[in-house]
Tab-separated table of C-alpha atoms and ligand atoms in Angstrom:
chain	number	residue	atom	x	y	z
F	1	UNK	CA	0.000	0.000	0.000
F	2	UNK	CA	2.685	2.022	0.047
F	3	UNK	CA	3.160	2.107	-3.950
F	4	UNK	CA	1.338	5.730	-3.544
F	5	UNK	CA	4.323	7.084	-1.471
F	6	UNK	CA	7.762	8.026	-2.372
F	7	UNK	CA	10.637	6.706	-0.823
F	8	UNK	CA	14.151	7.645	-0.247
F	9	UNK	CA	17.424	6.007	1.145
F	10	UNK	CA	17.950	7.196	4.861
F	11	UNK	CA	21.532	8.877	3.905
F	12	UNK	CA	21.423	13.070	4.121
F	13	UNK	CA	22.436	13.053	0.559
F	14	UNK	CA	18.402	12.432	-0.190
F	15	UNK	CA	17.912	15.235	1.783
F	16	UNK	CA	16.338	17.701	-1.440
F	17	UNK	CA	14.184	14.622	-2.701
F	18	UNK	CA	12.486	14.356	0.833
F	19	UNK	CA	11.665	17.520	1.226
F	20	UNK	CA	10.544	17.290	-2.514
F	21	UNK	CA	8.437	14.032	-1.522
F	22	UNK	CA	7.146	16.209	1.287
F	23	UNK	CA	5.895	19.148	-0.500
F	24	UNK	CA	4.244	17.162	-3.215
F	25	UNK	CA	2.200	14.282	-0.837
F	26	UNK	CA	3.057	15.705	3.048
F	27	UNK	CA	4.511	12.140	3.663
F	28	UNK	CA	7.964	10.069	2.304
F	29	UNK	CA	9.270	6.958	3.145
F	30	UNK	CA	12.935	6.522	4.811
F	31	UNK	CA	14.376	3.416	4.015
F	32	UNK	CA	16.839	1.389	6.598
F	33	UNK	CA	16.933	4.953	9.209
F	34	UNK	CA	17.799	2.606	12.452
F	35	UNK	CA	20.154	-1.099	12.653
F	36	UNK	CA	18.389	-3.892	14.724
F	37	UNK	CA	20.864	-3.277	17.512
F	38	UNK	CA	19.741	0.437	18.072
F	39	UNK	CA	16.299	-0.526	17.844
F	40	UNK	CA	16.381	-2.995	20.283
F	41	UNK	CA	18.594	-0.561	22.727
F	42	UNK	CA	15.457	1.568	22.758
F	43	UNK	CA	12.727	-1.303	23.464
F	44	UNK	CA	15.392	-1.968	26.445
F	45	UNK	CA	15.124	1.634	27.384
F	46	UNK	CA	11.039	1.577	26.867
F	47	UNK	CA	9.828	-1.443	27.509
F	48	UNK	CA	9.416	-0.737	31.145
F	49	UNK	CA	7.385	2.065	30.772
F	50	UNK	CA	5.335	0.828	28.317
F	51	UNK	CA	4.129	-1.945	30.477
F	52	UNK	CA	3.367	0.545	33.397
F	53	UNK	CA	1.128	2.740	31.228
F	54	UNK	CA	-2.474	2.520	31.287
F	55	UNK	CA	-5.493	2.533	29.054
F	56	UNK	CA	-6.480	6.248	27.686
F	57	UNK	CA	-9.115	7.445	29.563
F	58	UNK	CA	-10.631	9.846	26.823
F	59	UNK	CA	-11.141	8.701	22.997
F	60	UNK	CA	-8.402	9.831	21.260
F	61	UNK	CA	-6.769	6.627	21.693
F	62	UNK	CA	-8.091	2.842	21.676
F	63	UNK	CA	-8.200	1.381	25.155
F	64	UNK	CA	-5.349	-1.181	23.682
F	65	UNK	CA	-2.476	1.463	22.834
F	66	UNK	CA	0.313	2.195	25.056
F	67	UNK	CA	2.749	5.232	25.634
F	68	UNK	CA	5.897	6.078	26.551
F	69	UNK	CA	6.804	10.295	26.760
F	70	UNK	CA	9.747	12.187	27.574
F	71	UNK	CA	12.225	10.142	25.572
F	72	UNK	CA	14.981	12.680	26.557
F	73	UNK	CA	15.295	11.473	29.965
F	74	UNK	CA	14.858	7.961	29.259
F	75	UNK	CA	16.800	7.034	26.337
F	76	UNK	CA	20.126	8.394	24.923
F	77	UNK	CA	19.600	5.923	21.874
F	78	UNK	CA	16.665	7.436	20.964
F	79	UNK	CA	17.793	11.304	20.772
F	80	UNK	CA	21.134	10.259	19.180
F	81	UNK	CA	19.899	8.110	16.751
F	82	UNK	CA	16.240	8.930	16.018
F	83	UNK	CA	15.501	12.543	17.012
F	84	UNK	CA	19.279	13.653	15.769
F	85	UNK	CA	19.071	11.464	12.471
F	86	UNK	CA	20.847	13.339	9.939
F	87	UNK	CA	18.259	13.478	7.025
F	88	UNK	CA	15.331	14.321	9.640
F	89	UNK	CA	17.460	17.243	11.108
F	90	UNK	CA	18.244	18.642	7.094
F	91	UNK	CA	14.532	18.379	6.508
F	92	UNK	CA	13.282	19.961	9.785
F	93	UNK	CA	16.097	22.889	9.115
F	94	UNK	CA	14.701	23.274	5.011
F	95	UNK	CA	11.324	23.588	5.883
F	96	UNK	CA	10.807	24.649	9.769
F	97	UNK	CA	13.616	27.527	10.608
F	98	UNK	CA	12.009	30.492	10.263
F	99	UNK	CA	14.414	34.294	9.077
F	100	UNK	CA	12.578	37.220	9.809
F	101	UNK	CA	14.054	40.926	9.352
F	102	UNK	CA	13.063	43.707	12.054
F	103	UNK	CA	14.487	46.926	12.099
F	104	UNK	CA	15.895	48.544	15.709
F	105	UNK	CA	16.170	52.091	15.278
F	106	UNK	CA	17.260	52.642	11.300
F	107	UNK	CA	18.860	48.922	11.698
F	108	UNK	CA	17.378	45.838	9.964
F	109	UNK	CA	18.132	42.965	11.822
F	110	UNK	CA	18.027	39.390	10.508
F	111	UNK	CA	16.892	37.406	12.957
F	112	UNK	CA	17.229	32.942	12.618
F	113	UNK	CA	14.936	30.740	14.652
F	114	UNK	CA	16.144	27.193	14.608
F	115	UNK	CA	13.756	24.387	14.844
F	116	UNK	CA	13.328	22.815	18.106
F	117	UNK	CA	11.993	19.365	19.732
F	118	UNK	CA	8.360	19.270	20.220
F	119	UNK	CA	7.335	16.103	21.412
F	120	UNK	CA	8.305	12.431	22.129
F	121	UNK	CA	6.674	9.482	21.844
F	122	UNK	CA	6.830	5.490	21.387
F	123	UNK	CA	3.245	4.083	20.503
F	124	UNK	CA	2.334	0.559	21.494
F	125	UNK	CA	-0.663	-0.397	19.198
F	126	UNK	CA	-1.291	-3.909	20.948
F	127	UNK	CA	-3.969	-6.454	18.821
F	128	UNK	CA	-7.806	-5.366	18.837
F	129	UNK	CA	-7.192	-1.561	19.044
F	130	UNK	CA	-9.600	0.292	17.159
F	131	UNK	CA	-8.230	3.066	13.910
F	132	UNK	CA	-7.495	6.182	15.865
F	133	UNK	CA	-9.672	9.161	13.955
F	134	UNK	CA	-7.492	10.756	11.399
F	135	UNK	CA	-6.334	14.438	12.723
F	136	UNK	CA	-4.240	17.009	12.247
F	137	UNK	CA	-1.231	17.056	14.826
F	138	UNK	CA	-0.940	20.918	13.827
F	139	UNK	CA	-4.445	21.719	15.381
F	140	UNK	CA	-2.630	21.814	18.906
F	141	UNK	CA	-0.675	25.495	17.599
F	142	UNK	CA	-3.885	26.245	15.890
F	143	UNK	CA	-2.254	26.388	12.495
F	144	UNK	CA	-5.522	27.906	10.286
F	145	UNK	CA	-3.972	27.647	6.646
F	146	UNK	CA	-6.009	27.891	3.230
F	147	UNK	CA	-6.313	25.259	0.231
F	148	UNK	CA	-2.888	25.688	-2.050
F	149	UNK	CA	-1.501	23.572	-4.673
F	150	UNK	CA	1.913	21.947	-3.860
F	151	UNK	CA	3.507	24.694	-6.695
F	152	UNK	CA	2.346	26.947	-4.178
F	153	UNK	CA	4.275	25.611	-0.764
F	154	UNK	CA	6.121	27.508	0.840
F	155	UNK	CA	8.674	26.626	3.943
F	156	UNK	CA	6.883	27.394	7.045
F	157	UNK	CA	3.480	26.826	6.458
F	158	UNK	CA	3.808	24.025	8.659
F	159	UNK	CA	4.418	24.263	12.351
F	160	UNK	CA	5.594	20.372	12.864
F	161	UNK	CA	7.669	17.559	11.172
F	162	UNK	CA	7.208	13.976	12.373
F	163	UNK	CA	9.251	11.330	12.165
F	164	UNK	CA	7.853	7.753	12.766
F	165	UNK	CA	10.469	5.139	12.929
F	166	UNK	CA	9.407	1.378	12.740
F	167	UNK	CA	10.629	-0.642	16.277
F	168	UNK	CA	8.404	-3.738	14.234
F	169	UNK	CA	7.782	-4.244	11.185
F	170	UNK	CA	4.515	-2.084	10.739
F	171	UNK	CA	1.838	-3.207	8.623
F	172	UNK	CA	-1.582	-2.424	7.493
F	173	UNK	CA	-3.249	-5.507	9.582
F	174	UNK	CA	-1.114	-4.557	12.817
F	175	UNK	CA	-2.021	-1.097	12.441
F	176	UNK	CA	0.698	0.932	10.467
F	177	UNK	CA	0.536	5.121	10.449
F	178	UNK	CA	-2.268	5.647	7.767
F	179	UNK	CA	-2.267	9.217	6.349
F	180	UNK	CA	-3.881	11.315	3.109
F	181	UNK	CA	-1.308	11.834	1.250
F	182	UNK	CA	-1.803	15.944	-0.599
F	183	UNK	CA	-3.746	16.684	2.647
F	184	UNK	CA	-1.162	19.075	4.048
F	185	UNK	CA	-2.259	21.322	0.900
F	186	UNK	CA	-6.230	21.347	2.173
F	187	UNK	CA	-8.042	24.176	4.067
F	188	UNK	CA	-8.078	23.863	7.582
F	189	UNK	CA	-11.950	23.092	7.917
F	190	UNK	CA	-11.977	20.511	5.310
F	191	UNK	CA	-12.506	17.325	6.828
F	192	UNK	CA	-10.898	13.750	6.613
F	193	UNK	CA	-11.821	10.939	4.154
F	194	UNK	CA	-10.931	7.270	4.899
F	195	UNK	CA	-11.425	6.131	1.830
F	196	UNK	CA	-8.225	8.021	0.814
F	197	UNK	CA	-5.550	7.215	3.490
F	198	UNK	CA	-2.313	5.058	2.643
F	199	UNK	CA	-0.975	2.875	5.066
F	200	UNK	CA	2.883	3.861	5.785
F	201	UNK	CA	3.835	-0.030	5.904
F	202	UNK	CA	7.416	-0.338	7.377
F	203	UNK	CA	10.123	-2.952	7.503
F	204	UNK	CA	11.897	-2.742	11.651
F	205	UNK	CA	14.122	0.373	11.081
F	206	UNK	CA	12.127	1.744	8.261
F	207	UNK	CA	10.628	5.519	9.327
F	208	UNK	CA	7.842	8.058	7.940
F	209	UNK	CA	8.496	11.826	7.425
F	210	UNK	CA	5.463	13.557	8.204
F	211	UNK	CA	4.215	17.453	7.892
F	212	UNK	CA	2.080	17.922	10.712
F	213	UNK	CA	-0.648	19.426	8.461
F	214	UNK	CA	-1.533	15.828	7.228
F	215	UNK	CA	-4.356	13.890	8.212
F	216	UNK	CA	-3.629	10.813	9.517
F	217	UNK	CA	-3.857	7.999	12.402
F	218	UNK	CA	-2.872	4.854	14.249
F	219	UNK	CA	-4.737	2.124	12.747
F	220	UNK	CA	-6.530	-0.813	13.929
F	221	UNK	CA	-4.785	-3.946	15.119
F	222	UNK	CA	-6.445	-7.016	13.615
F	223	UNK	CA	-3.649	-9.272	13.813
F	224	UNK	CA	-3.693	-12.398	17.062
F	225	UNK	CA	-0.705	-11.472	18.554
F	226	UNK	CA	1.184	-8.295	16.815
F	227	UNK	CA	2.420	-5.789	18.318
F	228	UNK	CA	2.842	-2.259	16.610
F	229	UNK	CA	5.495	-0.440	17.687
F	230	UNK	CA	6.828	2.855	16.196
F	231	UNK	CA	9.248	5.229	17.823
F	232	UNK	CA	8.237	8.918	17.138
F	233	UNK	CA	9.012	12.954	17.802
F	234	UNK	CA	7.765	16.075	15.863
F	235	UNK	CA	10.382	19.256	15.716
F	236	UNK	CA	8.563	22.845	15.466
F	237	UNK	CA	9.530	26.208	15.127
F	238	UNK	CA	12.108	27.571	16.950
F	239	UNK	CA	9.719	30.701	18.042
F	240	UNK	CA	6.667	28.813	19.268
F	241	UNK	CA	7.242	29.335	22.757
F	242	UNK	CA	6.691	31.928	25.483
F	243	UNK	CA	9.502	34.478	25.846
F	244	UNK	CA	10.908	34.041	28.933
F	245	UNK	CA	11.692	30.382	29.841
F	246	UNK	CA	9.198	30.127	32.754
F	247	UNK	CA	9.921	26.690	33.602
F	248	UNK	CA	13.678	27.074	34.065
F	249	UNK	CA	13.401	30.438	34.848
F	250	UNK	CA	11.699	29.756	38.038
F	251	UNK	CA	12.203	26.864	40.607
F	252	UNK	CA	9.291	23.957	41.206
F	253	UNK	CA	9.454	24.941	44.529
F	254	UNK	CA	9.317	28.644	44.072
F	255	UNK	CA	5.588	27.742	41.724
F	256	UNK	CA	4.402	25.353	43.484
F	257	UNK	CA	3.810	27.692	46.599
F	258	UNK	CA	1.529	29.878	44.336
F	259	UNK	CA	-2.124	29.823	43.673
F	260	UNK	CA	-3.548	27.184	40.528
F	261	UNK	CA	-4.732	30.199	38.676
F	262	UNK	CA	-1.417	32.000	39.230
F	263	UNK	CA	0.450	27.989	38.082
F	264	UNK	CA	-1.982	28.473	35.184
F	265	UNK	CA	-0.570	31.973	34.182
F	266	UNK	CA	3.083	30.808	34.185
F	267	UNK	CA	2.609	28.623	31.444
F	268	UNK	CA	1.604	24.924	34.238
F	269	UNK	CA	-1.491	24.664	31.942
F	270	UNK	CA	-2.311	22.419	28.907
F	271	UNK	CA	-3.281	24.552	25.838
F	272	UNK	CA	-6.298	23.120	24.326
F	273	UNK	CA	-5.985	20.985	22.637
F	274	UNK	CA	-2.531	18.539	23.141
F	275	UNK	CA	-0.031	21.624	23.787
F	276	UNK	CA	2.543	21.660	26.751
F	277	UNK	CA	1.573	18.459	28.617
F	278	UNK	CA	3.443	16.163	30.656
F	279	UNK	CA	3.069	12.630	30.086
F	280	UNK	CA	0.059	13.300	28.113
F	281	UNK	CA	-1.247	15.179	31.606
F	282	UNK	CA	-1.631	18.596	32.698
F	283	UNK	CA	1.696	19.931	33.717
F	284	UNK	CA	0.699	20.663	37.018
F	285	UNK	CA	1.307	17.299	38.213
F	286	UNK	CA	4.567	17.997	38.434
F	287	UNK	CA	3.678	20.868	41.098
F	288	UNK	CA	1.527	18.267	42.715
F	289	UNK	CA	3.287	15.198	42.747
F	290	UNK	CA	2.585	12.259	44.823
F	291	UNK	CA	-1.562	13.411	45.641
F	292	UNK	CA	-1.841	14.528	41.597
F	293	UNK	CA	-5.097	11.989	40.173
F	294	UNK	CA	-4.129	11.515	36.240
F	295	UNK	CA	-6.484	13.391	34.233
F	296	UNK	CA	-5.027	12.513	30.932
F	297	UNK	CA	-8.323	12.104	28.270
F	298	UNK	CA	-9.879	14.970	30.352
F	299	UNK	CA	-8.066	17.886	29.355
F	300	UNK	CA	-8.138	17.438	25.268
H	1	AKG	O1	0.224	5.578	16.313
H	1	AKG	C1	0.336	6.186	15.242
H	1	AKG	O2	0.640	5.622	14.192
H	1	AKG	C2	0.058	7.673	15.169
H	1	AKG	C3	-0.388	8.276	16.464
H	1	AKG	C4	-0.797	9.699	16.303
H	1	AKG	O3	-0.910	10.200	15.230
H	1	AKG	C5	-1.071	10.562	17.479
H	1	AKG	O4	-1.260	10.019	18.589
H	1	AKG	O5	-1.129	11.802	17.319
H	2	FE2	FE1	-1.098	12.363	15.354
């Protein structure tokens, strides 16, 4: 099912015909990103936390997938070899950093914002999981763009790359990454088809390049005993962010003896909808710790 998609070698060299690939269907197909041995040096890191997560409370996700977040502090694998993969990093930099001139008095500055990490994530799609509903990861920075043709792309009308690395081979019975390939080049409002998603079918060490304007979705798991395992993160723009780093800026302790709406204020407060959680949770429960009840499903 992947005949639809283009696919490149995972050497930086293929850098221009990714982003090519991207601008023309929003998706492309990395061949051979990650050996055997570094993938299963990240299911060592993960597999713990996997089997401590729990069933998602809201619907985003079926009751069968698991999660694991915050890959930084859990496996140095991971950021070296997935999140800093060369060809990812050339593709976020061609399409995400962001140059913008200001003057200061009579003197035009030229200012570079570098793409940064966004998010985390290894998905567990264990057998009988529902499809997840295709969405738009760029709803959570409220990216409102108009219908264009792919002639008409232009670098940073996307706020997110993802990159979807295979742990398993991924297929469309065990529930592979489905996606609408030419959907990144839609209006905003216009909404999802099933009828034309693709199923991003990887061999173990295969990955997806995604613009986060494309619809798409974890799909169901119809196979006995599969699991589907994929290793992800999304980079953003460099500027999507509040000014002054609150969260380093200031100590827990110092926050955590202020009021919930004033915790709110400083930034300890999920933007609606998916946008500057914790563990899929509202940030506070860092603040709260030990007495904090897990309202992940409520907050989205
Ligand atoms: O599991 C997948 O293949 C994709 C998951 C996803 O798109 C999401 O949770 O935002
Ligand atoms: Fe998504």
């Amino acid at each position: 099912m992947t005949a639809a998609l283009h696919e490149v070698a995972s050497d930086v060299s293929n850098t221009d015909a990714a982003v090519a690939a991207l601008i023309q269907d929003g998706g492309v197909v990395i061949r051979g990103l990650l050996s055997q041995e570094t993938l299963d040096t990240i299911e060592q890191d993960v597999r713990p936390f996997l089997n401590a997560d729990k069933p998602w409370k809201g619907d985003f996700f079926p009751p069968e997938t698991r999660r694991v977040f915050g890959l930084a502090g859990k496996s140095p694998t991971f950021m070296h070899n997935l999140v800093a993969a060369p060809l990812y990093q050339a593709v976020c930099d061609a399409l995400l950093t962001s140059t913008h001139q200001a003057y200061t008095g009579l003197k035009l500055e030229t200012s570079i914002s570098k793409p940064q990490l966004n998010n985390t994530v290894v998905f567990s799609i264990r057998p009988g999981a529902r499809n997840q509903e295709l969405h738009r990861d760029d709803m959570i920075h409220h990216n409102h763009l108009a219908a264009i043709t792919a002639a008409e792309y232009q670098p940073g009308r996307d706020a997110g790359i993802g990159l979807f690395v295979a742990g398993k081979k991924a297929t469309r019975a065990n529930g592979a990454t489905r996606f609408i390939p030419g959907s990144h080049l839609w209006d905003t409002l216009s909404p999802p088809e099933e009828g034309l998603a693709v199923y991003a079918e990887l061999e173990a060490g295969d990955a997806f390049i995604m613009l986060s304007s494309c619809f798409h979705g974890g799909s169901a798991n119809t196979t006995a005993g599969e699991e589907r395992l994929i290793y992800s993160c999304f980079m953003t723009k460099g500027y999507l962010r509040q000014e002054e780093n609150q969260y380093l800026a200031s100590s827990v302790e110092a926050v955590r003896k202020y009021s919930v709406e004033m915790q709110q204020l400083i930034g300890y407060r999920v933007s609606q909808p998916f946008l500057g959680w914790v563990d899929l949770d509202d940030p506070r429960k860092v603040l709260v710790g030990a007495e904090w009840e897990d309202k992940r499903g409520d907050l989205f």
